[in-house]
């Protein structure tokens, strides 16, 4: 999917494990009109082969990103994408925006995006904000999905916020809401690199006896990191921990070590 020439006025790139960021991107798109919504996972092969992703934005067009927050920073797929993205006409873009979709707080995600936009394309975000959506991080003790009531509250609040964000993007109306959270330096600059180095492996994933070999995990994995072997998922070693597989499994058959047996599951349903 290289060398994309976008004719629409606004192009929105998103990445999503459990559907929250996809929903935010698609809702924004519906409100904004005249735009194209592009899944960053579609560039998987280019990114894996370290090929540049060249895009041309319509003159005076808008360019946007919608991304989940991982460990108070950028989800690895988004980070890699930004490091491969080569905008052919950065000077003709009218506005660059990003919406960070978190469970609670975003830490250094925005700064990390701006650093990469600057380094690889010499551009900066003109507008950014966060939206809190239900938590999906369940593969570490002490974390977990939100109680159902909180999940519903977050979803309802997001439905009110997204139109305001669309208005801010399109019309420049005031909207300031980026929940950075406490100790952003510690979390974003110290914990994030450690998280990326030590916790991304997929060795602890397995399918228990409830697995019926439906293959939804294989289809859902945006990193093409799952192959069915003898009707059972096999993880191939390049997981980015988006957790699509574990949350989408219709039989709750995917587990992560001994951590997730009692944890809830979540994915965005319309
Ligand atoms: C690996 C991982 C790390 C996460 N780290 C954070 C975090 O630092 N801050 C936060 O508020 N939410 C964090 N979350 C929760 C997600 O950002 C949140 O649930 C988001 O809405 C998921 O979006 P998605 O459904 O588009 O993947 C994390 C989730 C995962 C899978």
mmCIF file of C-alpha atoms and ligand atoms in Angstrom:
data_model
loop_
_atom_site.group_PDB
_atom_site.id
_atom_site.type_symbol
_atom_site.label_atom_id
_atom_site.label_comp_id
_atom_site.label_asym_id
_atom_site.label_seq_id
_atom_site.Cartn_x
_atom_site.Cartn_y
_atom_site.Cartn_z
ATOM 1 C CA UNK A 1 0.000 0.000 0.000
ATOM 2 C CA UNK A 2 2.769 2.399 -0.863
ATOM 3 C CA UNK A 3 2.694 5.826 -2.504
ATOM 4 C CA UNK A 4 -0.815 6.729 -1.612
ATOM 5 C CA UNK A 5 -2.142 9.787 -3.343
ATOM 6 C CA UNK A 6 -5.126 10.990 -1.363
ATOM 7 C CA UNK A 7 -7.708 13.060 -3.146
ATOM 8 C CA UNK A 8 -9.926 13.657 -0.167
ATOM 9 C CA UNK A 9 -9.742 16.832 1.815
ATOM 10 C CA UNK A 10 -8.968 15.018 5.064
ATOM 11 C CA UNK A 11 -7.072 11.777 5.557
ATOM 12 C CA UNK A 12 -7.171 9.976 8.880
ATOM 13 C CA UNK A 13 -4.752 7.173 9.757
ATOM 14 C CA UNK A 14 -5.682 4.922 12.649
ATOM 15 C CA UNK A 15 -4.460 1.833 14.460
ATOM 16 C CA UNK A 16 -6.639 -0.189 16.800
ATOM 17 C CA UNK A 17 -6.407 -3.404 18.800
ATOM 18 C CA UNK A 18 -9.861 -3.654 20.323
ATOM 19 C CA UNK A 19 -11.798 -1.219 18.170
ATOM 20 C CA UNK A 20 -11.816 1.937 20.308
ATOM 21 C CA UNK A 21 -9.492 3.962 18.073
ATOM 22 C CA UNK A 22 -11.185 2.593 14.962
ATOM 23 C CA UNK A 23 -14.523 3.778 16.299
ATOM 24 C CA UNK A 24 -13.147 7.245 17.127
ATOM 25 C CA UNK A 25 -11.562 7.501 13.652
ATOM 26 C CA UNK A 26 -14.719 6.367 11.878
ATOM 27 C CA UNK A 27 -17.006 8.617 13.916
ATOM 28 C CA UNK A 28 -14.764 11.614 13.279
ATOM 29 C CA UNK A 29 -14.756 10.690 9.625
ATOM 30 C CA UNK A 30 -18.558 10.545 9.510
ATOM 31 C CA UNK A 31 -18.802 13.963 11.130
ATOM 32 C CA UNK A 32 -16.120 15.582 9.052
ATOM 33 C CA UNK A 33 -17.216 14.267 5.654
ATOM 34 C CA UNK A 34 -15.019 14.416 2.532
ATOM 35 C CA UNK A 35 -12.273 12.208 3.910
ATOM 36 C CA UNK A 36 -10.550 8.857 3.815
ATOM 37 C CA UNK A 37 -9.926 6.650 6.849
ATOM 38 C CA UNK A 38 -6.905 4.395 6.505
ATOM 39 C CA UNK A 39 -5.867 1.529 8.770
ATOM 40 C CA UNK A 40 -2.149 1.748 9.571
ATOM 41 C CA UNK A 41 -2.138 -2.072 9.744
ATOM 42 C CA UNK A 42 -2.628 -2.048 5.940
ATOM 43 C CA UNK A 43 0.998 -0.869 5.704
ATOM 44 C CA UNK A 44 2.190 -3.857 7.717
ATOM 45 C CA UNK A 45 4.340 -5.357 4.933
ATOM 46 C CA UNK A 46 6.009 -2.051 4.052
ATOM 47 C CA UNK A 47 6.798 -1.334 7.685
ATOM 48 C CA UNK A 48 8.061 -4.887 8.311
ATOM 49 C CA UNK A 49 10.316 -4.631 5.238
ATOM 50 C CA UNK A 50 11.505 -1.196 6.366
ATOM 51 C CA UNK A 51 10.156 0.462 3.227
ATOM 52 C CA UNK A 52 9.161 4.102 3.284
ATOM 53 C CA UNK A 53 5.439 4.815 3.091
ATOM 54 C CA UNK A 54 5.034 7.724 0.708
ATOM 55 C CA UNK A 55 1.822 9.688 0.767
ATOM 56 C CA UNK A 56 0.660 12.824 -0.935
ATOM 57 C CA UNK A 57 -2.021 14.879 0.753
ATOM 58 C CA UNK A 58 -4.418 17.020 -1.245
ATOM 59 C CA UNK A 59 -3.315 20.655 -1.322
ATOM 60 C CA UNK A 60 -4.716 22.525 1.651
ATOM 61 C CA UNK A 61 -5.916 19.188 3.051
ATOM 62 C CA UNK A 62 -5.957 17.940 6.626
ATOM 63 C CA UNK A 63 -3.911 15.015 7.930
ATOM 64 C CA UNK A 64 -4.906 13.162 11.102
ATOM 65 C CA UNK A 65 -3.907 10.240 13.301
ATOM 66 C CA UNK A 66 -6.015 8.284 15.784
ATOM 67 C CA UNK A 67 -4.002 5.984 17.978
ATOM 68 C CA UNK A 68 -4.289 3.962 21.179
ATOM 69 C CA UNK A 69 -1.912 4.891 23.989
ATOM 70 C CA UNK A 70 0.417 2.055 25.008
ATOM 71 C CA UNK A 71 2.491 2.403 28.159
ATOM 72 C CA UNK A 72 2.086 6.186 28.214
ATOM 73 C CA UNK A 73 3.557 6.403 24.743
ATOM 74 C CA UNK A 74 2.894 5.358 21.164
ATOM 75 C CA UNK A 75 1.643 1.908 20.238
ATOM 76 C CA UNK A 76 4.609 0.228 18.542
ATOM 77 C CA UNK A 77 2.864 -0.083 15.163
ATOM 78 C CA UNK A 78 2.100 3.646 15.162
ATOM 79 C CA UNK A 79 5.654 4.498 16.210
ATOM 80 C CA UNK A 80 7.070 2.357 13.376
ATOM 81 C CA UNK A 81 4.601 3.835 10.883
ATOM 82 C CA UNK A 82 5.580 7.398 11.812
ATOM 83 C CA UNK A 83 9.229 6.469 11.323
ATOM 84 C CA UNK A 84 8.497 5.190 7.788
ATOM 85 C CA UNK A 85 5.984 7.857 6.743
ATOM 86 C CA UNK A 86 7.320 10.207 4.080
ATOM 87 C CA UNK A 87 4.861 12.947 3.215
ATOM 88 C CA UNK A 88 5.581 14.148 -0.281
ATOM 89 C CA UNK A 89 4.091 17.619 0.108
ATOM 90 C CA UNK A 90 4.247 18.574 3.813
ATOM 91 C CA UNK A 91 4.196 22.268 3.007
ATOM 92 C CA UNK A 92 0.747 22.027 1.401
ATOM 93 C CA UNK A 93 -1.023 20.506 4.408
ATOM 94 C CA UNK A 94 -3.355 22.923 6.129
ATOM 95 C CA UNK A 95 -3.750 21.195 9.479
ATOM 96 C CA UNK A 96 -2.253 18.163 11.218
ATOM 97 C CA UNK A 97 -4.120 16.630 14.128
ATOM 98 C CA UNK A 98 -4.048 13.622 16.403
ATOM 99 C CA UNK A 99 -6.483 12.009 18.801
ATOM 100 C CA UNK A 100 -4.954 9.738 21.444
ATOM 101 C CA UNK A 101 -7.314 7.037 22.655
ATOM 102 C CA UNK A 102 -6.402 5.927 26.161
ATOM 103 C CA UNK A 103 -7.932 4.069 29.068
ATOM 104 C CA UNK A 104 -6.874 6.698 31.599
ATOM 105 C CA UNK A 105 -3.818 8.849 30.826
ATOM 106 C CA UNK A 106 -1.558 9.519 27.852
ATOM 107 C CA UNK A 107 1.819 10.501 29.308
ATOM 108 C CA UNK A 108 4.282 11.248 26.513
ATOM 109 C CA UNK A 109 2.305 9.853 23.552
ATOM 110 C CA UNK A 110 1.751 13.272 21.973
ATOM 111 C CA UNK A 111 5.383 14.328 22.448
ATOM 112 C CA UNK A 112 6.571 11.068 20.914
ATOM 113 C CA UNK A 113 4.379 11.622 17.883
ATOM 114 C CA UNK A 114 5.548 15.210 17.450
ATOM 115 C CA UNK A 115 9.196 14.144 17.720
ATOM 116 C CA UNK A 116 8.730 11.695 14.862
ATOM 117 C CA UNK A 117 6.677 14.056 12.710
ATOM 118 C CA UNK A 118 9.436 16.636 13.117
ATOM 119 C CA UNK A 119 12.316 14.240 12.483
ATOM 120 C CA UNK A 120 10.933 12.460 9.418
ATOM 121 C CA UNK A 121 8.688 15.096 7.833
ATOM 122 C CA UNK A 122 9.538 18.384 9.507
ATOM 123 C CA UNK A 123 5.939 18.936 10.557
ATOM 124 C CA UNK A 124 4.165 19.295 13.939
ATOM 125 C CA UNK A 125 0.682 18.691 15.255
ATOM 126 C CA UNK A 126 -1.566 21.752 15.058
ATOM 127 C CA UNK A 127 -4.224 20.108 17.214
ATOM 128 C CA UNK A 128 -4.248 17.146 19.586
ATOM 129 C CA UNK A 129 -6.404 15.752 22.360
ATOM 130 C CA UNK A 130 -7.200 12.522 24.134
ATOM 131 C CA UNK A 131 -10.372 10.476 24.492
ATOM 132 C CA UNK A 132 -10.810 8.017 27.356
ATOM 133 C CA UNK A 133 -12.313 4.731 26.255
ATOM 134 C CA UNK A 134 -12.581 1.362 28.010
ATOM 135 C CA UNK A 135 -9.327 -0.175 29.181
ATOM 136 C CA UNK A 136 -8.055 -3.251 27.378
ATOM 137 C CA UNK A 137 -4.727 -3.897 29.120
ATOM 138 C CA UNK A 138 -5.160 -7.242 30.856
ATOM 139 C CA UNK A 139 -1.822 -8.986 30.481
ATOM 140 C CA UNK A 140 -0.153 -7.757 33.657
ATOM 141 C CA UNK A 141 -1.174 -8.331 37.232
ATOM 142 C CA UNK A 142 -2.752 -5.249 38.795
ATOM 143 C CA UNK A 143 -4.367 -4.136 35.521
ATOM 144 C CA UNK A 144 -7.613 -5.241 33.880
ATOM 145 C CA UNK A 145 -10.766 -4.191 32.096
ATOM 146 C CA UNK A 146 -12.969 -1.512 33.641
ATOM 147 C CA UNK A 147 -16.064 -2.393 35.653
ATOM 148 C CA UNK A 148 -19.057 -2.459 33.266
ATOM 149 C CA UNK A 149 -20.511 0.769 34.659
ATOM 150 C CA UNK A 150 -17.281 2.694 34.079
ATOM 151 C CA UNK A 151 -17.002 1.148 30.619
ATOM 152 C CA UNK A 152 -20.457 2.513 29.764
ATOM 153 C CA UNK A 153 -19.658 5.931 31.263
ATOM 154 C CA UNK A 154 -16.518 6.231 29.153
ATOM 155 C CA UNK A 155 -18.360 5.193 25.988
ATOM 156 C CA UNK A 156 -21.196 7.668 26.606
ATOM 157 C CA UNK A 157 -18.785 10.513 27.377
ATOM 158 C CA UNK A 158 -16.786 9.756 24.225
ATOM 159 C CA UNK A 159 -19.939 10.073 22.098
ATOM 160 C CA UNK A 160 -20.354 13.614 23.449
ATOM 161 C CA UNK A 161 -16.690 14.522 23.039
ATOM 162 C CA UNK A 162 -16.075 13.259 19.501
ATOM 163 C CA UNK A 163 -18.373 15.858 17.820
ATOM 164 C CA UNK A 164 -16.607 18.594 19.801
ATOM 165 C CA UNK A 165 -13.267 17.275 18.571
ATOM 166 C CA UNK A 166 -14.565 17.232 14.984
ATOM 167 C CA UNK A 167 -15.646 20.857 15.383
ATOM 168 C CA UNK A 168 -12.266 21.829 16.817
ATOM 169 C CA UNK A 169 -10.466 20.141 13.923
ATOM 170 C CA UNK A 170 -12.677 21.597 11.208
ATOM 171 C CA UNK A 171 -13.575 24.998 12.589
ATOM 172 C CA UNK A 172 -10.845 25.665 15.119
ATOM 173 C CA UNK A 173 -13.265 25.832 18.049
ATOM 174 C CA UNK A 174 -11.687 25.671 21.503
ATOM 175 C CA UNK A 175 -11.156 22.108 22.755
ATOM 176 C CA UNK A 176 -8.373 21.395 25.208
ATOM 177 C CA UNK A 177 -8.320 17.922 26.648
ATOM 178 C CA UNK A 178 -5.135 15.917 26.698
ATOM 179 C CA UNK A 179 -4.987 13.886 29.911
ATOM 180 C CA UNK A 180 -1.257 13.618 30.499
ATOM 181 C CA UNK A 181 -1.528 12.061 33.992
ATOM 182 C CA UNK A 182 1.001 12.042 36.842
ATOM 183 C CA UNK A 183 4.755 11.488 36.386
ATOM 184 C CA UNK A 184 4.738 11.628 32.573
ATOM 185 C CA UNK A 185 8.529 11.692 32.330
ATOM 186 C CA UNK A 186 8.965 8.587 34.458
ATOM 187 C CA UNK A 187 6.200 6.753 32.630
ATOM 188 C CA UNK A 188 6.865 7.907 29.073
ATOM 189 C CA UNK A 189 10.652 8.103 29.039
ATOM 190 C CA UNK A 190 11.677 5.377 31.482
ATOM 191 C CA UNK A 191 8.855 2.847 31.782
ATOM 192 C CA UNK A 192 7.910 3.029 28.065
ATOM 193 C CA UNK A 193 11.322 1.918 26.720
ATOM 194 C CA UNK A 194 11.499 -0.854 29.332
ATOM 195 C CA UNK A 195 7.970 -1.927 28.413
ATOM 196 C CA UNK A 196 8.876 -2.045 24.712
ATOM 197 C CA UNK A 197 12.065 -3.995 25.413
ATOM 198 C CA UNK A 198 10.819 -6.551 27.889
ATOM 199 C CA UNK A 199 7.067 -7.062 27.644
ATOM 200 C CA UNK A 200 6.214 -7.336 23.963
ATOM 201 C CA UNK A 201 6.934 -11.050 23.478
ATOM 202 C CA UNK A 202 4.098 -13.462 22.771
ATOM 203 C CA UNK A 203 5.501 -16.616 24.385
ATOM 204 C CA UNK A 204 2.888 -16.549 27.148
ATOM 205 C CA UNK A 205 -0.129 -16.589 24.811
ATOM 206 C CA UNK A 206 -1.903 -19.912 24.378
ATOM 207 C CA UNK A 207 -5.347 -21.231 23.472
ATOM 208 C CA UNK A 208 -7.019 -23.379 26.110
ATOM 209 C CA UNK A 209 -9.437 -26.251 25.570
ATOM 210 C CA UNK A 210 -12.307 -23.897 24.748
ATOM 211 C CA UNK A 211 -10.656 -23.069 21.418
ATOM 212 C CA UNK A 212 -12.754 -24.352 18.510
ATOM 213 C CA UNK A 213 -10.284 -23.353 15.813
ATOM 214 C CA UNK A 214 -12.539 -20.657 14.336
ATOM 215 C CA UNK A 215 -9.514 -18.617 13.240
ATOM 216 C CA UNK A 216 -10.879 -15.214 14.233
ATOM 217 C CA UNK A 217 -7.619 -14.548 16.109
ATOM 218 C CA UNK A 218 -5.647 -15.077 12.908
ATOM 219 C CA UNK A 219 -7.970 -12.781 10.953
ATOM 220 C CA UNK A 220 -8.032 -10.130 13.678
ATOM 221 C CA UNK A 221 -4.302 -9.810 14.372
ATOM 222 C CA UNK A 222 -3.230 -6.567 12.676
ATOM 223 C CA UNK A 223 0.401 -7.689 12.756
ATOM 224 C CA UNK A 224 -0.231 -11.005 10.946
ATOM 225 C CA UNK A 225 1.385 -12.630 13.966
ATOM 226 C CA UNK A 226 -1.013 -15.581 14.311
ATOM 227 C CA UNK A 227 -1.266 -18.676 12.098
ATOM 228 C CA UNK A 228 -3.607 -21.577 12.727
ATOM 229 C CA UNK A 229 -1.734 -24.844 13.034
ATOM 230 C CA UNK A 230 -3.783 -28.002 13.565
ATOM 231 C CA UNK A 231 -6.739 -25.710 14.202
ATOM 232 C CA UNK A 232 -4.980 -23.920 17.034
ATOM 233 C CA UNK A 233 -3.437 -20.436 16.983
ATOM 234 C CA UNK A 234 0.326 -20.215 16.883
ATOM 235 C CA UNK A 235 1.959 -16.874 17.709
ATOM 236 C CA UNK A 236 4.866 -16.079 15.421
ATOM 237 C CA UNK A 237 7.060 -13.906 17.602
ATOM 238 C CA UNK A 238 6.411 -10.363 16.452
ATOM 239 C CA UNK A 239 3.498 -9.390 18.689
ATOM 240 C CA UNK A 240 3.002 -5.690 19.488
ATOM 241 C CA UNK A 241 0.584 -6.419 22.361
ATOM 242 C CA UNK A 242 -2.442 -4.707 20.851
ATOM 243 C CA UNK A 243 -4.423 -7.568 22.480
ATOM 244 C CA UNK A 244 -6.877 -7.922 19.595
ATOM 245 C CA UNK A 245 -6.630 -11.732 19.735
ATOM 246 C CA UNK A 246 -7.274 -12.220 23.428
ATOM 247 C CA UNK A 247 -10.223 -9.819 23.530
ATOM 248 C CA UNK A 248 -11.883 -10.896 20.286
ATOM 249 C CA UNK A 249 -11.815 -14.653 20.876
ATOM 250 C CA UNK A 250 -15.526 -15.624 20.934
ATOM 251 C CA UNK A 251 -14.790 -18.549 23.276
ATOM 252 C CA UNK A 252 -12.528 -16.620 25.689
ATOM 253 C CA UNK A 253 -10.089 -19.394 24.889
ATOM 254 C CA UNK A 254 -6.964 -17.270 24.540
ATOM 255 C CA UNK A 255 -4.994 -16.810 27.718
ATOM 256 C CA UNK A 256 -1.762 -15.099 28.711
ATOM 257 C CA UNK A 257 0.215 -17.159 31.214
ATOM 258 C CA UNK A 258 -1.741 -17.485 34.440
ATOM 259 C CA UNK A 259 -2.840 -13.847 34.418
ATOM 260 C CA UNK A 260 -5.954 -13.689 32.262
ATOM 261 C CA UNK A 261 -8.113 -16.655 33.334
ATOM 262 C CA UNK A 262 -10.076 -14.451 35.709
ATOM 263 C CA UNK A 263 -9.787 -11.179 33.772
ATOM 264 C CA UNK A 264 -12.620 -9.650 31.761
ATOM 265 C CA UNK A 265 -12.512 -9.162 28.020
ATOM 266 C CA UNK A 266 -13.487 -6.102 25.997
ATOM 267 C CA UNK A 267 -13.798 -5.005 22.426
ATOM 268 C CA UNK A 268 -15.783 -2.153 20.967
ATOM 269 C CA UNK A 269 -19.233 -3.155 19.766
ATOM 270 C CA UNK A 270 -21.498 -0.684 18.023
HETATM 271 C C1 LIG B 1 -0.055 -2.666 25.675
HETATM 272 C C2 LIG B 1 -1.047 -1.684 26.194
HETATM 273 C C3 LIG B 1 -0.635 -0.608 26.964
HETATM 274 C C4 LIG B 1 -1.561 0.340 27.415
HETATM 275 N N1 LIG B 1 -1.105 1.442 28.088
HETATM 276 C C5 LIG B 1 -1.971 2.409 28.426
HETATM 277 C C6 LIG B 1 -1.519 3.612 29.051
HETATM 278 O O1 LIG B 1 -0.335 3.841 29.242
HETATM 279 N N2 LIG B 1 -2.435 4.538 29.402
HETATM 280 C C7 LIG B 1 -3.772 4.333 29.210
HETATM 281 O O2 LIG B 1 -4.565 5.199 29.582
HETATM 282 N N3 LIG B 1 -4.244 3.233 28.593
HETATM 283 C C8 LIG B 1 -3.366 2.265 28.202
HETATM 284 N N4 LIG B 1 -3.814 1.143 27.566
HETATM 285 C C9 LIG B 1 -5.267 1.020 27.286
HETATM 286 C C10 LIG B 1 -5.608 1.455 25.873
HETATM 287 O O3 LIG B 1 -4.911 2.623 25.506
HETATM 288 C C11 LIG B 1 -7.094 1.745 25.744
HETATM 289 O O4 LIG B 1 -7.855 0.676 26.199
HETATM 290 C C12 LIG B 1 -7.454 2.078 24.301
HETATM 291 O O5 LIG B 1 -8.746 2.613 24.308
HETATM 292 C C13 LIG B 1 -7.380 0.888 23.375
HETATM 293 O O6 LIG B 1 -7.651 1.311 22.068
HETATM 294 P P1 LIG B 1 -7.926 0.286 20.873
HETATM 295 O O7 LIG B 1 -9.209 -0.442 21.208
HETATM 296 O O8 LIG B 1 -8.088 1.136 19.671
HETATM 297 O O9 LIG B 1 -6.768 -0.631 20.786
HETATM 298 C C14 LIG B 1 -2.926 0.183 27.117
HETATM 299 C C15 LIG B 1 -3.345 -0.912 26.366
HETATM 300 C C16 LIG B 1 -2.420 -1.837 25.902
HETATM 301 C C17 LIG B 1 -2.904 -2.988 25.073
#
